[in-house]
Amino acid sequence: MTGAVPDTYVHLAAAGVSVVLDVTEGRLPSIVHWGAGLGEQTFDDVVSLAVAAVEPSAGNVVDAAVRVGVLPEHHAGWEGKPGLVGHREGTSWSPRFVLERIELDGSAVSDGGLIETGAALLVFHAHDPEAGLGLALELELLDSGLLRTRAEVHNEADGTYTVDDVNLAFPVPVRARQVLDFAGRWSRERVPQRHDLVVGIHEREGRKGRTGPDAATVLSVGTPGFEFSSGEVWGIHVGFSGNHRHYAEQLSAGAQVIGGGELLLPGEVRLAEGARYRTPWVYGAYGDGLDAQAHRFHRFLRSRESHPTRPRPVTLNVWEAVYFDHDVPRLLDLADRAAALGVERFVLDDGWFLGRRDDTSGLGDWTVDRDVWPDGLGPLVERVTASGMEFGLWFEPEMINEDSELARAHPEWIMQTGGRLPLRGRNQQVLNLGIPEAYDHVLADMTAILAEHDIAYIKWDHNRDLIDAGTAPTGAAGVHAQTLATYALMDELKRRFPALEIESCSSGGARVDLGVIERTDRVWVSDCIDPLERQQMMRWTMQLMPAELLGSHIGATVNHTTGRTHELSFRAATALFGHFGIEWDLARATDRESADLAAWIDFYKTHRALLHTGDMMRADTIDPAFQVYGAIAEDQSEALVFLAFLGRSTISPRGRFTVPNLHPEKRYRIAPVTIGTPDEGRADPQWYGDGTGVVLSGRALESVGVHLPGSFPERVVVYRITEV
Ligand code: GLA
C-alpha cells in the first residue's frame, strides 16, 4: 500500500458478466477481467487472476509491469492514448493520481481485501497534489451487465487548468481480433463496417457538434467471425450528443483497449480554481454474440424510471404528406383520416412558425405564423384531441435562420468565430444556447406554445453540423457548452411539462445516443423510410436501442428518398418492429390501402406489448437475400418473428430457416399471419397446412427450423409463435 487506501480487489458480477479490479499500490483502478461471469471468487482467486494478468517487462519499454487504468495514465508507462490530457500553462501535463477514498454504493470502503458484490457503483476519489488536481472516477456495473464509467476532474490549485481530453478505456483480451462499428450518412444511418484490429488506433471522431449519421454508435471488438448468436464481443458507447470519440487501440506491447469520451475543441474546458469538468458516461457492453450485447443496452434502457412504458401510440407525422404546404383544411382532413384509421398521435412538422414557408427562413421565431394559420394552431389541436389523438409539434430549438426576426434582433446569438459567419448548412445557422439570454428566449417561446395548447409531444430536430461554432465576440469554441445547454433545455421543458414526450431527430437519425435518450422518448432513425433501407437501419440501430424507442413509419408507395416503389405490406411489416407510425398523405391511399392500413394498425396495437418488451432476436445471416428477426417474450411463451425477403437468392426455395432463443424444452406453434390483402408471389410450404402451421420444440426451431416459403423479393412474412 502506497496511498491512503489499503490494497483492494473488487469482483463485480451481474447478468453473466464479471469485472475484476485491481486497486492496489494506491493507484487508480485497473481492470483485470471484464467479460464472461466467473462465479464466486475468493480473495486468493482474485489475487491470482491479477498476478496472472501482469505483463512481463519486454525489451525497450519501461522497467515495470504496465497496468492500464480505466483512466489510462502516461506516468505509469502507458504509451497508448492517455486518459487525462491537459495542462496548467504547459505544466502538470502528466498527472499521477493517488487514491484517497473508495465508495461503494455511497458508503466508504476502508478495509482493503476483496469486495465481492453484484451490480454496484464504485467511486474512486484521487488527487495529484503536484498537479493540483482532484479526480472522482465512477465505475458502475448495472443489473443488465452493462459496465459504465465517467470521471470528474477538479482544479484544486491556483490558476487555470486546461482540459484537452478525458478518455476512459476498458481493456479487452487479445483474442478480440475484429472491429465492428458503424458508418452512415444522411438517409442511410448505421451501416456496419468490419475490419481486423491491428497495431495503432482505430479512432472514430465525431466533430459534427451532434452525434452524427456516421457515428460509431457501438464500437465493438470481438473474436474472429462473431455474429448475432456467437463469438465474444466487447463494445463501447459514449453517451453524448456533441463532439465525441470512440476508439479501439492495440499497442505493439500487446495490450488492447476500447475507449472513448467527449472530444473537446481547443480551450472549451479551462477550469478556474475550484471548477470541475465531468465526462459523459462511457458504456461497455460485453456479450456472447451481438444479440446478447444489444440485450444489455436494451435491459438497461428498459429498467430506467423514465423509460416510456405507456403503449407507444400509432403516430402520423405530416412531413412527407404535406412538407411546407400548411393548408389548414388539408391538415384537418388528414387528421380526420388518421383518426378514422386508428392513429393515436398526430404530429405537425416543420412549417407552422413565423415566416417558415420553406427551409430558408423562420428558424428561431417560435410563434405561429398567422398568415398560414389565421386562427392559430387551436383549431387543429382541438380537432386532433377531440378525435382522441394526441397532438405533437416540431421544433428545432438550437437553430436560427439569418432570415428571421430573431437573427435581425440578435445577430450575435449566431454561433461564429473569426469575426465571420459560418458556412450555412440547410440554409441555417446555429443559435448559441450557451448565451443565457438566447437560452432563456427559446425556453420562454417554447413554454408559451406548450402552455397554450394541449401538446403531448415534441419532435426536436437538429438539422446541421456545427461548423465554426464559437461564441461572439471572442469566437471561443462553444460546442461543449451548446451540448450541455441543449440537455438543460430538454430537462427544463420536461420539468415544466412532466407528461411531455420528446423525439430526438437530427436530419433523420443523426442524434441517436444514450445521452440524448436520457431526456427523450424516442429517436427518429432516419429520414429514409424506404423499407428496404429501413430493414438494415432498424436491424443495426437495435444494437443500441430497443424497438419501442425507434420511430418507424410507413411512407408513400413511391419512396421520397429513393424513388423505389413498394407494396404497403412491405412498408407496414417493416415499420411494425419499432415505434410504429405513418408518414404518407392518406388522401392518396386507395380504399384497399386504407383498409389494409387499418388492419396493420390494429395488428400493431394487439402486438405492441410483445414487440416493445420482448427480447430482440436476429438470426445469423445465411443468405443476404433474406433476414429473420423478431421479438421473443421475456418468459419465452410467445414470439413475433419476421422473415424479410430483401433480394433474390441464387437458390430458391432456400431450405430451412431457424428461430433461435426460444425455450428448448417448450413446444411452440409457428404459423404465418396474413394482415390485410395477402401478398402476391407467395408459394406456401407444406408445413403451413391450412394456415395453422406446425408444432415444434424450441430446440427443434433453433437447430432444425422450418422451410422457407417462396416469395417475391421485398416482402415480409410475419409469423406468430405461441407456446402450446
Ligand atoms: C429534418 C427531419 C425531417 C423533417 C424535416 C423538416 O430533415 O429529419 O423528418 O422534420 O427536418 O424540415
XYZ file of C-alpha atoms and ligand atoms in Angstrom:
736
model
C 0.000 0.000 0.000
C 1.383 3.400 -1.007
C -1.692 5.616 -0.736
C -4.310 6.217 1.888
C -6.258 3.207 0.701
C -5.227 -0.362 1.557
C -4.769 -2.740 -1.359
C -8.186 -3.724 -2.594
C -9.552 -6.087 -5.193
C -13.095 -5.926 -6.461
C -15.221 -8.529 -8.162
C -18.468 -7.173 -9.554
C -20.836 -9.690 -11.120
C -24.226 -9.219 -12.760
C -26.194 -10.870 -15.544
C -23.385 -13.201 -16.534
C -20.691 -10.527 -16.579
C -17.734 -10.315 -14.225
C -15.491 -7.331 -13.688
C -12.368 -7.800 -11.613
C -10.486 -4.709 -10.486
C -7.019 -4.331 -9.137
C -6.938 -1.325 -6.843
C -3.527 -1.726 -5.268
C -0.493 0.458 -4.567
C -2.721 3.491 -4.140
C -3.342 3.630 -7.845
C -6.449 4.199 -9.887
C -8.379 1.006 -10.609
C -7.318 -1.166 -13.470
C -9.458 -3.895 -14.914
C -8.019 -7.389 -14.632
C -11.010 -9.010 -16.277
C -14.127 -7.724 -17.974
C -16.145 -10.383 -19.693
C -17.766 -13.728 -19.008
C -19.042 -14.358 -15.484
C -16.509 -16.107 -13.238
C -18.760 -17.341 -10.472
C -17.941 -16.542 -6.886
C -14.336 -15.544 -6.292
C -12.206 -15.784 -3.168
C -9.527 -13.297 -2.250
C -6.857 -15.771 -3.373
C -8.640 -16.353 -6.677
C -8.685 -12.675 -7.454
C -5.102 -12.081 -6.408
C -4.039 -14.968 -8.640
C -6.007 -13.508 -11.521
C -4.351 -10.148 -11.003
C -0.909 -11.733 -10.853
C -1.624 -13.862 -13.906
C -2.528 -10.726 -15.826
C 0.766 -8.948 -15.250
C 2.790 -8.470 -18.413
C 6.482 -9.280 -18.417
C 8.587 -6.220 -18.868
C 9.549 -6.615 -22.519
C 12.559 -5.067 -24.196
C 12.992 -1.347 -24.627
C 9.963 -0.168 -22.719
C 9.752 0.887 -19.080
C 11.260 -1.333 -16.394
C 7.923 -2.007 -14.798
C 4.827 -4.019 -15.449
C 2.407 -1.666 -17.185
C -1.101 -1.831 -15.839
C -3.595 0.201 -17.809
C -6.179 2.006 -15.709
C -9.741 2.883 -16.606
C -8.234 6.360 -16.825
C -5.008 5.394 -18.603
C -2.017 7.215 -17.123
C 1.088 8.104 -19.068
C 3.307 8.258 -15.974
C 2.637 4.571 -15.360
C 4.265 3.670 -18.644
C 1.098 3.513 -20.727
C 2.208 4.553 -24.197
C -1.223 4.429 -25.759
C -3.830 7.169 -25.776
C -3.736 8.819 -22.357
C -6.752 9.347 -20.136
C -6.455 12.926 -18.958
C -4.794 15.278 -21.403
C -4.446 18.766 -20.024
C -2.048 21.259 -18.580
C -1.504 24.256 -16.397
C 0.187 26.685 -18.790
C 2.357 23.864 -20.092
C 2.978 22.101 -16.785
C 1.118 19.380 -14.900
C 0.501 17.587 -18.163
C 1.226 14.066 -16.910
C -0.764 13.671 -13.741
C -0.172 10.880 -11.280
C -3.290 10.314 -9.241
C -3.069 8.785 -5.802
C -6.148 7.089 -4.492
C -7.611 8.559 -1.327
C -11.012 7.007 -0.899
C -13.288 4.371 -2.397
C -17.057 4.480 -2.132
C -19.274 1.516 -2.799
C -22.918 2.442 -3.401
C -22.416 5.591 -1.354
C -20.547 4.090 1.616
C -16.838 4.430 2.249
C -14.760 1.268 1.859
C -11.690 1.241 4.032
C -10.796 -2.351 4.851
C -8.949 -3.445 1.743
C -9.024 -7.108 0.770
C -11.735 -8.332 -1.586
C -15.025 -6.639 -2.358
C -17.252 -9.316 -3.823
C -20.581 -7.899 -4.918
C -23.282 -7.778 -7.572
C -24.253 -4.735 -9.594
C -22.818 -1.702 -7.822
C -21.441 1.785 -8.242
C -17.867 2.422 -7.173
C -16.410 5.891 -6.900
C -12.656 6.305 -6.697
C -11.512 9.621 -5.265
C -7.941 10.526 -6.042
C -5.617 13.504 -6.025
C -2.468 14.666 -7.632
C -1.144 17.336 -5.253
C 1.719 18.181 -7.642
C -0.648 18.925 -10.486
C -3.246 20.429 -8.163
C -5.948 18.110 -9.442
C -8.696 16.069 -7.898
C -10.438 13.205 -9.612
C -13.629 11.282 -8.980
C -13.784 8.218 -11.183
C -17.081 6.373 -11.239
C -17.358 2.788 -12.364
C -20.697 1.064 -12.296
C -21.803 -2.417 -13.194
C -25.508 -2.240 -13.925
C -28.055 -5.011 -13.385
C -28.078 -5.600 -17.137
C -24.371 -6.429 -17.036
C -23.543 -3.148 -18.752
C -20.431 -1.518 -17.373
C -20.159 2.248 -17.391
C -17.697 4.848 -16.259
C -17.305 8.594 -16.069
C -14.823 10.936 -14.461
C -14.843 14.346 -12.894
C -11.681 16.424 -12.903
C -11.371 19.139 -10.296
C -8.907 22.022 -10.409
C -7.770 22.373 -6.815
C -4.927 24.828 -7.329
C -4.380 28.435 -8.304
C -4.745 29.398 -11.912
C -6.396 27.735 -14.845
C -6.158 24.083 -15.698
C -6.949 23.417 -19.359
C -8.542 20.070 -20.072
C -7.958 18.952 -23.641
C -9.292 15.423 -23.401
C -10.528 12.852 -20.970
C -10.613 9.334 -22.374
C -11.847 6.354 -20.427
C -10.947 2.889 -21.559
C -11.629 -0.764 -20.889
C -9.046 -3.424 -21.657
C -10.042 -6.256 -23.963
C -8.294 -9.586 -24.468
C -6.065 -10.193 -27.477
C -8.443 -12.796 -28.858
C -10.731 -9.888 -29.755
C -9.283 -9.534 -33.232
C -12.068 -7.934 -35.243
C -13.625 -4.496 -35.061
C -17.248 -3.768 -35.865
C -18.626 -0.275 -35.737
C -20.966 1.869 -37.773
C -20.674 4.422 -40.515
C -23.517 6.077 -42.380
C -24.697 9.283 -43.918
C -27.891 11.261 -44.188
C -30.747 8.862 -45.033
C -28.541 5.790 -44.620
C -27.572 5.664 -40.983
C -25.804 2.929 -39.037
C -24.153 0.934 -41.767
C -21.970 -1.754 -40.182
C -18.276 -1.907 -41.087
C -15.828 -4.599 -40.047
C -12.106 -4.986 -40.183
C -9.228 -6.543 -38.306
C -7.763 -4.810 -35.327
C -4.124 -4.031 -35.976
C -1.429 -2.135 -34.099
C -2.405 1.500 -33.743
C -5.682 3.234 -33.140
C -8.935 2.759 -34.938
C -10.439 6.048 -33.878
C -13.826 7.449 -34.777
C -14.033 11.148 -34.102
C -17.364 12.890 -34.194
C -16.698 16.547 -34.958
C -20.134 17.484 -36.210
C -21.346 19.048 -32.964
C -24.029 16.386 -32.932
C -23.911 12.630 -32.676
C -23.826 12.325 -36.459
C -25.346 9.969 -39.023
C -21.901 8.383 -39.272
C -21.354 7.913 -35.529
C -19.588 4.743 -34.471
C -22.617 4.217 -32.172
C -21.309 0.985 -30.678
C -17.679 0.221 -31.427
C -17.071 -3.445 -30.741
C -14.159 -5.779 -30.889
C -14.741 -9.493 -30.912
C -13.376 -12.924 -31.505
C -12.984 -13.672 -35.223
C -16.285 -14.184 -37.014
C -18.519 -13.046 -34.169
C -22.163 -12.979 -35.148
C -25.549 -12.224 -33.617
C -25.584 -15.524 -31.757
C -21.943 -16.328 -31.192
C -18.463 -15.056 -30.527
C -17.382 -12.909 -27.636
C -17.885 -9.182 -28.201
C -16.817 -6.176 -26.162
C -18.282 -2.836 -27.215
C -18.084 0.774 -26.203
C -20.616 3.578 -26.473
C -20.133 7.208 -25.475
C -23.457 8.549 -24.201
C -23.084 12.036 -25.592
C -24.685 14.145 -28.322
C -21.874 16.602 -29.035
C -18.349 16.032 -30.296
C -17.076 12.668 -29.167
C -14.726 9.848 -29.945
C -14.766 6.080 -29.836
C -11.630 4.057 -30.350
C -10.023 0.666 -30.273
C -6.317 0.612 -29.708
C -3.704 -2.091 -29.907
C -0.232 -1.440 -28.591
C 2.824 -3.120 -30.000
C 3.375 -4.407 -26.474
C 0.176 -6.425 -26.884
C -2.282 -4.601 -24.674
C -5.520 -3.520 -26.269
C -8.319 -1.281 -25.080
C -11.573 0.175 -26.293
C -12.450 3.621 -25.086
C -13.942 6.982 -25.699
C -15.043 10.301 -24.374
C -16.114 13.763 -25.316
C -13.994 15.413 -27.989
C -13.164 18.862 -26.700
C -12.335 21.732 -29.026
C -9.383 23.964 -28.141
C -9.993 25.892 -24.950
C -13.506 24.583 -24.404
C -12.741 23.412 -20.888
C -10.495 25.767 -18.963
C -11.043 25.135 -15.284
C -10.611 28.049 -12.920
C -9.593 27.167 -9.391
C -12.385 25.112 -7.855
C -14.063 24.342 -11.182
C -14.836 20.832 -12.412
C -15.292 19.032 -15.694
C -17.337 15.863 -15.869
C -17.175 13.453 -18.791
C -20.202 11.781 -20.295
C -20.876 8.166 -19.364
C -18.854 5.737 -21.387
C -20.667 2.396 -21.609
C -19.094 -1.007 -22.074
C -21.193 -3.916 -23.283
C -19.898 -7.460 -23.280
C -21.861 -10.242 -24.880
C -21.660 -13.745 -26.162
C -22.779 -12.636 -29.610
C -24.137 -9.313 -30.774
C -27.693 -10.026 -29.646
C -26.538 -10.661 -26.092
C -24.570 -7.414 -26.228
C -27.598 -5.495 -27.507
C -29.830 -7.045 -24.831
C -27.664 -5.429 -22.163
C -28.299 -1.977 -23.613
C -31.991 -2.744 -24.023
C -32.412 -4.104 -20.494
C -30.628 -1.122 -19.062
C -32.781 1.325 -21.031
C -35.951 -0.510 -20.105
C -35.034 -0.506 -16.423
C -34.959 3.284 -16.231
C -37.780 5.044 -14.467
C -38.071 7.439 -17.388
C -38.413 4.669 -19.959
C -41.710 5.029 -21.830
C -43.940 2.220 -20.655
C -47.272 3.613 -21.851
C -48.219 1.807 -25.098
C -46.361 3.562 -27.910
C -49.082 5.424 -29.799
C -49.554 4.917 -33.526
C -48.185 8.177 -34.894
C -48.968 10.117 -38.012
C -46.331 12.661 -38.916
C -47.370 15.058 -41.664
C -43.898 15.828 -43.062
C -43.815 13.594 -46.127
C -47.560 14.130 -46.589
C -47.549 17.926 -46.925
C -43.990 19.249 -46.387
C -44.281 23.051 -46.127
C -47.778 23.180 -47.596
C -49.565 24.117 -44.383
C -53.063 24.369 -45.710
C -55.357 24.203 -42.708
C -58.321 22.439 -44.374
C -55.947 19.865 -45.846
C -54.383 19.208 -42.445
C -57.784 18.955 -40.770
C -58.773 16.411 -43.392
C -55.565 14.480 -42.790
C -56.301 14.452 -39.065
C -59.811 13.089 -39.705
C -58.475 10.362 -41.951
C -55.814 9.462 -39.397
C -58.305 9.246 -36.546
C -60.623 7.087 -38.643
C -57.829 4.551 -39.203
C -56.951 4.316 -35.529
C -53.968 6.691 -35.369
C -53.275 7.843 -31.812
C -50.842 10.729 -32.211
C -50.821 13.419 -34.882
C -47.589 15.368 -35.348
C -47.432 18.713 -37.126
C -43.949 19.002 -38.587
C -41.857 21.914 -39.838
C -43.585 24.949 -41.378
C -46.008 26.286 -38.738
C -43.998 29.198 -37.322
C -43.294 32.753 -38.366
C -42.006 33.157 -41.891
C -41.347 29.448 -42.385
C -42.606 28.934 -45.912
C -39.612 26.869 -46.931
C -36.274 25.927 -45.389
C -34.606 29.287 -45.934
C -36.227 31.320 -43.187
C -38.006 31.449 -39.868
C -35.926 29.249 -37.547
C -35.730 30.982 -34.198
C -39.176 32.605 -34.389
C -41.276 30.144 -32.432
C -44.608 31.880 -32.777
C -47.420 30.667 -35.009
C -47.445 32.197 -38.482
C -50.839 33.874 -38.719
C -50.557 34.191 -42.500
C -50.900 30.451 -42.773
C -52.698 29.773 -39.515
C -55.134 32.717 -39.273
C -56.782 31.238 -36.179
C -53.567 29.874 -34.718
C -52.936 26.202 -34.064
C -56.038 25.953 -31.840
C -58.476 24.597 -34.441
C -56.128 21.783 -35.490
C -55.073 20.903 -31.953
C -58.704 20.773 -30.884
C -59.759 18.668 -33.858
C -56.931 16.244 -33.157
C -57.545 15.939 -29.425
C -61.338 15.865 -29.811
C -60.968 12.810 -32.014
C -58.964 11.088 -29.291
C -55.470 11.607 -30.677
C -52.531 13.342 -29.039
C -51.032 16.370 -30.693
C -47.332 16.705 -31.422
C -45.357 19.673 -32.732
C -41.998 20.121 -34.470
C -39.286 22.422 -33.133
C -35.658 22.980 -33.979
C -34.653 24.902 -30.861
C -30.899 25.008 -31.440
C -31.137 26.673 -34.826
C -31.639 30.065 -36.396
C -32.060 31.360 -39.946
C -30.340 34.586 -40.808
C -33.705 35.459 -42.323
C -35.641 35.579 -39.049
C -36.811 38.225 -36.600
C -34.511 36.676 -34.018
C -31.378 36.941 -36.142
C -32.211 40.507 -37.059
C -32.591 41.392 -33.375
C -29.633 39.338 -32.115
C -27.091 38.580 -34.813
C -24.576 37.987 -32.004
C -26.561 34.943 -30.892
C -25.475 33.079 -34.010
C -22.584 30.730 -33.252
C -19.499 32.007 -35.033
C -15.795 32.519 -34.813
C -13.114 34.574 -36.516
C -15.403 37.559 -36.991
C -17.323 35.842 -39.785
C -20.450 33.752 -40.066
C -20.003 30.020 -40.568
C -20.885 28.312 -43.827
C -24.613 27.705 -43.834
C -25.987 24.195 -43.583
C -29.516 23.656 -44.886
C -29.574 27.448 -45.193
C -29.333 27.819 -41.452
C -27.039 28.764 -38.601
C -26.769 27.573 -35.023
C -28.339 29.540 -32.202
C -25.909 29.838 -29.327
C -27.703 28.317 -26.356
C -24.539 28.835 -24.335
C -25.584 32.503 -24.165
C -28.013 32.652 -21.241
C -30.268 35.254 -22.889
C -30.590 33.153 -26.035
C -31.357 30.072 -23.979
C -33.991 31.957 -21.959
C -35.550 33.302 -25.114
C -36.087 29.869 -26.655
C -37.234 28.404 -23.372
C -39.816 31.178 -22.978
C -41.131 30.823 -26.544
C -41.410 27.056 -26.334
C -43.016 27.251 -22.904
C -45.624 29.703 -24.208
C -46.690 27.372 -27.037
C -46.675 24.272 -24.850
C -48.705 26.050 -22.184
C -51.225 27.417 -24.650
C -52.064 24.133 -26.358
C -52.587 20.566 -25.369
C -49.275 19.315 -26.764
C -48.174 15.842 -25.740
C -45.105 15.538 -27.888
C -42.282 17.493 -29.449
C -40.306 16.368 -32.429
C -36.989 18.020 -31.566
C -34.910 18.439 -34.682
C -31.311 19.480 -35.320
C -30.532 19.835 -38.980
C -26.978 20.964 -39.447
C -23.464 20.192 -38.344
C -21.764 22.669 -36.057
C -19.019 24.343 -38.056
C -17.043 27.245 -36.620
C -19.336 27.046 -33.609
C -17.929 29.741 -31.374
C -19.301 32.496 -29.202
C -19.181 36.103 -30.361
C -17.372 38.396 -29.869
C -14.279 36.337 -28.927
C -15.235 33.374 -31.068
C -14.241 30.882 -28.346
C -15.257 27.321 -29.216
C -18.696 26.505 -27.848
C -19.784 23.005 -28.841
C -19.300 21.640 -25.331
C -21.429 24.416 -23.806
C -24.006 24.117 -26.585
C -24.458 20.399 -25.997
C -24.909 20.844 -22.263
C -27.303 23.773 -22.803
C -29.398 21.609 -25.145
C -29.598 18.933 -22.476
C -30.548 21.564 -19.895
C -33.272 22.915 -22.166
C -34.743 19.465 -22.686
C -34.570 18.759 -18.958
C -36.206 22.059 -18.080
C -39.068 21.546 -20.543
C -39.620 18.066 -19.137
C -39.673 19.581 -15.656
C -42.220 22.191 -16.696
C -44.339 19.720 -18.641
C -43.847 16.346 -16.965
C -46.106 14.443 -19.373
C -44.367 15.834 -22.447
C -42.634 13.322 -24.691
C -39.733 14.328 -26.901
C -38.467 12.717 -30.070
C -34.789 13.176 -30.863
C -34.463 13.866 -34.573
C -31.454 15.266 -36.357
C -31.707 15.309 -40.143
C -33.205 11.903 -39.505
C -31.007 9.691 -37.359
C -28.050 11.894 -36.532
C -28.771 12.068 -32.813
C -29.052 8.518 -31.574
C -27.097 8.072 -28.353
C -27.583 7.294 -24.691
C -27.028 10.927 -23.664
C -29.997 12.257 -25.569
C -32.218 9.316 -24.695
C -31.825 10.177 -21.002
C -34.165 13.100 -21.681
C -36.143 11.990 -24.730
C -38.607 9.233 -25.502
C -37.695 8.059 -28.929
C -35.289 8.712 -31.766
C -36.054 9.203 -35.417
C -33.939 6.519 -37.044
C -33.614 8.059 -40.490
C -35.253 10.404 -42.947
C -35.291 7.461 -45.299
C -38.411 5.368 -44.792
C -37.864 3.153 -47.799
C -38.499 -0.243 -46.167
C -35.616 -1.926 -47.953
C -33.230 0.596 -46.431
C -35.059 0.564 -43.114
C -34.691 -3.205 -42.794
C -30.955 -2.587 -42.407
C -31.132 0.589 -40.387
C -33.587 -0.786 -37.842
C -31.613 -4.001 -37.525
C -28.430 -2.162 -36.649
C -29.866 0.725 -34.668
C -31.168 -2.013 -32.391
C -27.574 -2.737 -31.458
C -28.048 0.173 -29.066
C -31.754 0.808 -28.593
C -34.850 -1.367 -28.360
C -37.726 -1.212 -30.831
C -40.031 0.970 -28.743
C -37.546 3.859 -28.913
C -37.144 3.775 -32.685
C -39.510 5.898 -34.772
C -40.590 3.724 -37.667
C -43.074 4.955 -40.263
C -44.933 3.747 -43.310
C -44.101 6.058 -46.187
C -45.646 6.700 -49.588
C -45.910 3.967 -52.219
C -43.106 5.582 -54.194
C -40.486 6.441 -51.641
C -39.483 10.101 -51.490
C -35.808 9.434 -50.794
C -35.032 6.537 -53.119
C -37.793 6.562 -55.729
C -38.392 2.859 -55.120
C -41.942 1.546 -55.195
C -43.086 -0.853 -52.506
C -46.253 -2.651 -51.590
C -47.980 -1.400 -48.471
C -47.458 -4.795 -46.832
C -43.655 -4.486 -47.073
C -43.713 -0.915 -45.788
C -46.039 -1.773 -42.935
C -44.405 -5.030 -41.868
C -41.039 -3.270 -41.799
C -42.392 -0.376 -39.746
C -44.067 -2.735 -37.298
C -40.975 -3.607 -35.270
C -40.438 -0.134 -33.886
C -42.500 2.779 -32.645
C -44.950 2.443 -35.479
C -46.399 5.281 -37.499
C -47.335 6.715 -40.854
C -45.785 9.462 -42.908
C -47.883 9.432 -46.033
C -50.643 11.560 -47.469
C -53.639 9.425 -46.562
C -55.736 11.288 -49.137
C -53.729 9.419 -51.767
C -54.354 5.962 -50.357
C -56.846 3.816 -52.270
C -59.788 2.273 -50.415
C -57.989 -1.045 -50.363
C -54.839 0.566 -48.973
C -56.828 2.378 -46.296
C -58.494 -0.850 -45.241
C -55.127 -2.614 -45.159
C -53.590 0.234 -43.196
C -56.345 -0.082 -40.600
C -55.585 -3.807 -40.375
C -51.868 -3.153 -39.818
C -52.630 -0.535 -37.175
C -54.867 -2.986 -35.452
C -52.240 -5.697 -35.582
C -49.621 -3.337 -34.150
C -51.921 -2.395 -31.273
C -52.546 -6.047 -30.471
C -48.872 -6.975 -30.512
C -47.015 -3.855 -29.416
C -46.689 -5.057 -25.834
C -44.729 -8.070 -27.079
C -42.718 -6.066 -29.623
C -41.823 -3.455 -27.018
C -40.950 -5.644 -24.070
C -39.701 -8.815 -25.718
C -36.070 -9.675 -26.353
C -34.929 -8.726 -29.806
C -33.747 -11.679 -31.854
C -31.714 -11.541 -35.060
C -30.956 -14.902 -36.600
C -27.472 -15.250 -38.067
C -27.396 -14.454 -41.759
C -27.433 -17.457 -44.063
C -28.053 -15.611 -47.293
C -28.114 -11.847 -47.802
C -31.361 -12.340 -49.737
C -33.365 -12.669 -46.537
C -33.230 -11.983 -42.834
C -35.070 -13.369 -39.832
C -35.662 -11.281 -36.737
C -38.299 -10.554 -34.173
C -39.255 -10.247 -30.539
C -39.415 -13.092 -28.048
C -41.430 -12.626 -24.871
C -39.247 -12.449 -21.782
C -40.901 -15.587 -20.389
C -40.394 -17.292 -23.782
C -44.100 -18.034 -24.060
C -44.559 -16.352 -27.426
C -42.776 -14.527 -30.199
C -43.421 -12.491 -33.289
C -40.951 -13.307 -35.999
C -40.366 -11.567 -39.312
C -38.902 -13.163 -42.404
C -37.875 -10.335 -44.705
C -37.032 -11.073 -48.322
C -34.605 -8.339 -49.310
C -33.482 -9.656 -52.665
C -33.439 -12.758 -54.825
C -31.324 -15.690 -53.829
C -29.385 -17.768 -56.333
C -31.065 -20.766 -54.719
C -34.819 -20.883 -54.427
C -36.511 -22.014 -52.346
C -33.626 -21.712 -49.962
C -34.054 -24.562 -47.489
C -34.992 -24.024 -43.868
C -34.751 -21.026 -41.597
C -34.307 -21.342 -37.866
C -35.567 -19.331 -34.921
C -33.066 -19.056 -32.077
C -33.555 -18.140 -28.417
C -36.870 -19.863 -27.683
C -37.057 -22.178 -24.672
C -35.531 -25.503 -25.808
C -37.960 -27.612 -23.788
C -41.131 -25.755 -24.641
C -43.316 -26.665 -27.587
C -44.496 -23.929 -29.863
C -46.918 -23.493 -32.695
C -45.418 -21.444 -35.515
C -47.910 -20.100 -38.028
C -47.904 -17.402 -40.708
C -50.114 -14.377 -40.205
C -51.817 -12.547 -43.033
C -52.527 -8.899 -42.343
C -54.653 -7.036 -44.890
C -54.532 -8.155 -48.514
C -52.351 -11.271 -48.990
C -49.119 -10.700 -50.881
C -48.749 -11.852 -54.435
C -45.896 -14.135 -55.352
C -46.103 -16.415 -52.339
C -45.519 -20.143 -52.529
C -46.572 -21.622 -49.230
C -44.567 -24.553 -47.887
C -46.364 -27.689 -46.806
C -45.920 -27.002 -43.093
C -48.310 -24.017 -43.302
C -51.126 -26.575 -43.700
C -54.404 -24.681 -43.687
C -52.590 -21.746 -42.110
C -52.273 -23.186 -38.632
C -48.619 -24.136 -39.109
C -46.776 -26.771 -37.097
C -45.833 -27.502 -33.509
C -42.126 -27.899 -32.739
C -39.943 -27.625 -29.679
C -37.860 -24.524 -29.139
C -34.812 -26.711 -29.603
C -36.064 -28.002 -32.970
C -36.917 -24.489 -34.110
C -33.420 -23.367 -33.247
C -31.482 -26.271 -34.664
C -33.671 -27.715 -37.440
C -36.129 -24.994 -38.420
C -38.921 -24.838 -40.949
C -38.829 -24.468 -44.692
C -38.821 -21.028 -46.216
C -41.815 -20.101 -48.312
C -41.298 -18.910 -51.843
C -41.738 -15.178 -52.105
C -41.251 -12.186 -54.288
C -38.372 -10.030 -53.076
C -39.204 -7.011 -50.919
C -41.863 -8.781 -48.926
C -42.067 -9.732 -45.265
C -43.766 -12.797 -43.853
C -44.938 -12.399 -40.265
C -45.030 -15.488 -38.040
C -46.705 -15.857 -34.719
C -45.090 -18.320 -32.369
C -47.074 -19.400 -29.330
C -46.372 -21.926 -26.634
C -48.737 -24.878 -26.701
C -35.471 17.063 -40.888
C -36.178 15.883 -40.287
C -37.430 15.571 -41.069
C -38.311 16.784 -41.081
C -37.564 17.968 -41.628
C -38.353 19.233 -41.504
O -34.942 16.734 -42.125
O -35.334 14.789 -40.212
O -38.104 14.477 -40.520
O -38.768 17.061 -39.784
O -36.343 18.155 -40.968
O -37.697 20.322 -42.014
